[in-house]
């Protein structure tokens, strides 16, 4: 028989990425995902149509990639969100 759904889903607590980054927030869209690290880096991956990943192009990315726009110190990527 199938397993019952859990009563509460566990929270993501410190997902470790290559480069020793720890993820603090994850936001998922229909075909893309945004991750924010504890140091404020914004990474995105997924389908890149219409530039939705924020990398200045329309290439899809299969692995989380740092959004370089926020590395200049102007804006913070600490509140990333992925829309549908």
PDB file of C-alpha atoms in Angstrom:
ATOM      1  CA  UNK A   1       0.000   0.000   0.000  1.00  0.00           C
ATOM      2  CA  UNK A   2       1.217   3.564  -0.664  1.00  0.00           C
ATOM      3  CA  UNK A   3       2.820   5.546   2.109  1.00  0.00           C
ATOM      4  CA  UNK A   4       0.697   8.289   3.688  1.00  0.00           C
ATOM      5  CA  UNK A   5       1.780  11.900   3.134  1.00  0.00           C
ATOM      6  CA  UNK A   6       3.835  13.294   6.020  1.00  0.00           C
ATOM      7  CA  UNK A   7       1.955  15.538   8.428  1.00  0.00           C
ATOM      8  CA  UNK A   8       4.624  18.239   8.104  1.00  0.00           C
ATOM      9  CA  UNK A   9       7.323  18.647   5.482  1.00  0.00           C
ATOM     10  CA  UNK A  10      10.815  19.183   6.869  1.00  0.00           C
ATOM     11  CA  UNK A  11      12.330  22.616   6.249  1.00  0.00           C
ATOM     12  CA  UNK A  12      15.466  23.014   4.166  1.00  0.00           C
ATOM     13  CA  UNK A  13      18.193  23.637   6.702  1.00  0.00           C
ATOM     14  CA  UNK A  14      21.500  24.579   5.204  1.00  0.00           C
ATOM     15  CA  UNK A  15      21.599  22.905   1.794  1.00  0.00           C
ATOM     16  CA  UNK A  16      25.297  22.793   0.868  1.00  0.00           C
ATOM     17  CA  UNK A  17      26.248  23.652  -2.718  1.00  0.00           C
ATOM     18  CA  UNK A  18      29.613  23.343  -4.448  1.00  0.00           C
ATOM     19  CA  UNK A  19      31.821  26.200  -3.312  1.00  0.00           C
ATOM     20  CA  UNK A  20      30.782  25.734   0.336  1.00  0.00           C
ATOM     21  CA  UNK A  21      27.645  27.870  -0.104  1.00  0.00           C
ATOM     22  CA  UNK A  22      24.790  27.214   2.275  1.00  0.00           C
ATOM     23  CA  UNK A  23      21.299  27.883   0.919  1.00  0.00           C
ATOM     24  CA  UNK A  24      19.004  29.900   3.150  1.00  0.00           C
ATOM     25  CA  UNK A  25      15.995  30.364   0.822  1.00  0.00           C
ATOM     26  CA  UNK A  26      14.610  28.517  -2.207  1.00  0.00           C
ATOM     27  CA  UNK A  27      11.902  29.745  -4.573  1.00  0.00           C
ATOM     28  CA  UNK A  28      10.527  27.602  -7.394  1.00  0.00           C
ATOM     29  CA  UNK A  29       8.706  28.710 -10.519  1.00  0.00           C
ATOM     30  CA  UNK A  30       7.132  26.617 -13.242  1.00  0.00           C
ATOM     31  CA  UNK A  31      10.422  25.908 -15.043  1.00  0.00           C
ATOM     32  CA  UNK A  32      13.075  27.658 -12.975  1.00  0.00           C
ATOM     33  CA  UNK A  33      14.420  27.884  -9.431  1.00  0.00           C
ATOM     34  CA  UNK A  34      16.131  30.646  -7.441  1.00  0.00           C
ATOM     35  CA  UNK A  35      18.347  30.046  -4.415  1.00  0.00           C
ATOM     36  CA  UNK A  36      19.729  32.596  -1.946  1.00  0.00           C
ATOM     37  CA  UNK A  37      22.791  31.701   0.124  1.00  0.00           C
ATOM     38  CA  UNK A  38      23.502  32.724   3.709  1.00  0.00           C
ATOM     39  CA  UNK A  39      26.016  35.232   2.303  1.00  0.00           C
ATOM     40  CA  UNK A  40      23.391  36.846   0.036  1.00  0.00           C
ATOM     41  CA  UNK A  41      24.374  35.303  -3.314  1.00  0.00           C
ATOM     42  CA  UNK A  42      21.497  34.719  -5.730  1.00  0.00           C
ATOM     43  CA  UNK A  43      21.738  31.597  -7.908  1.00  0.00           C
ATOM     44  CA  UNK A  44      19.238  30.478 -10.524  1.00  0.00           C
ATOM     45  CA  UNK A  45      18.747  27.445 -12.742  1.00  0.00           C
ATOM     46  CA  UNK A  46      16.145  26.094 -15.124  1.00  0.00           C
ATOM     47  CA  UNK A  47      14.602  27.230 -18.398  1.00  0.00           C
ATOM     48  CA  UNK A  48      16.099  30.558 -19.508  1.00  0.00           C
ATOM     49  CA  UNK A  49      13.471  31.703 -22.026  1.00  0.00           C
ATOM     50  CA  UNK A  50      12.962  35.508 -22.072  1.00  0.00           C
ATOM     51  CA  UNK A  51      15.881  35.985 -19.675  1.00  0.00           C
ATOM     52  CA  UNK A  52      13.907  34.790 -16.667  1.00  0.00           C
ATOM     53  CA  UNK A  53      17.040  33.490 -14.913  1.00  0.00           C
ATOM     54  CA  UNK A  54      18.605  36.955 -14.684  1.00  0.00           C
ATOM     55  CA  UNK A  55      21.889  36.166 -16.469  1.00  0.00           C
ATOM     56  CA  UNK A  56      21.370  38.593 -19.365  1.00  0.00           C
ATOM     57  CA  UNK A  57      20.718  35.863 -21.918  1.00  0.00           C
ATOM     58  CA  UNK A  58      18.120  33.206 -22.711  1.00  0.00           C
ATOM     59  CA  UNK A  59      20.282  30.135 -22.073  1.00  0.00           C
ATOM     60  CA  UNK A  60      18.883  27.415 -19.856  1.00  0.00           C
ATOM     61  CA  UNK A  61      21.057  26.310 -16.963  1.00  0.00           C
ATOM     62  CA  UNK A  62      20.953  22.821 -15.506  1.00  0.00           C
ATOM     63  CA  UNK A  63      22.916  23.712 -12.372  1.00  0.00           C
ATOM     64  CA  UNK A  64      22.564  26.684  -9.992  1.00  0.00           C
ATOM     65  CA  UNK A  65      24.544  29.633 -11.412  1.00  0.00           C
ATOM     66  CA  UNK A  66      25.398  32.883  -9.614  1.00  0.00           C
ATOM     67  CA  UNK A  67      23.472  35.888 -10.954  1.00  0.00           C
ATOM     68  CA  UNK A  68      26.385  38.264 -11.531  1.00  0.00           C
ATOM     69  CA  UNK A  69      24.188  41.390 -11.626  1.00  0.00           C
ATOM     70  CA  UNK A  70      24.108  41.449  -7.823  1.00  0.00           C
ATOM     71  CA  UNK A  71      27.870  41.003  -7.325  1.00  0.00           C
ATOM     72  CA  UNK A  72      28.576  44.718  -7.897  1.00  0.00           C
ATOM     73  CA  UNK A  73      27.225  45.661  -4.477  1.00  0.00           C
ATOM     74  CA  UNK A  74      24.360  47.826  -5.754  1.00  0.00           C
ATOM     75  CA  UNK A  75      21.305  45.678  -5.143  1.00  0.00           C
ATOM     76  CA  UNK A  76      20.976  42.694  -2.873  1.00  0.00           C
ATOM     77  CA  UNK A  77      19.766  39.329  -4.111  1.00  0.00           C
ATOM     78  CA  UNK A  78      18.602  38.432  -0.610  1.00  0.00           C
ATOM     79  CA  UNK A  79      14.927  38.370  -1.547  1.00  0.00           C
ATOM     80  CA  UNK A  80      14.880  36.332  -4.754  1.00  0.00           C
ATOM     81  CA  UNK A  81      11.571  34.973  -5.988  1.00  0.00           C
ATOM     82  CA  UNK A  82      10.664  32.814  -8.958  1.00  0.00           C
ATOM     83  CA  UNK A  83       7.376  33.522 -10.657  1.00  0.00           C
ATOM     84  CA  UNK A  84       5.421  31.325 -13.018  1.00  0.00           C
TER      85      UNK A  84
END
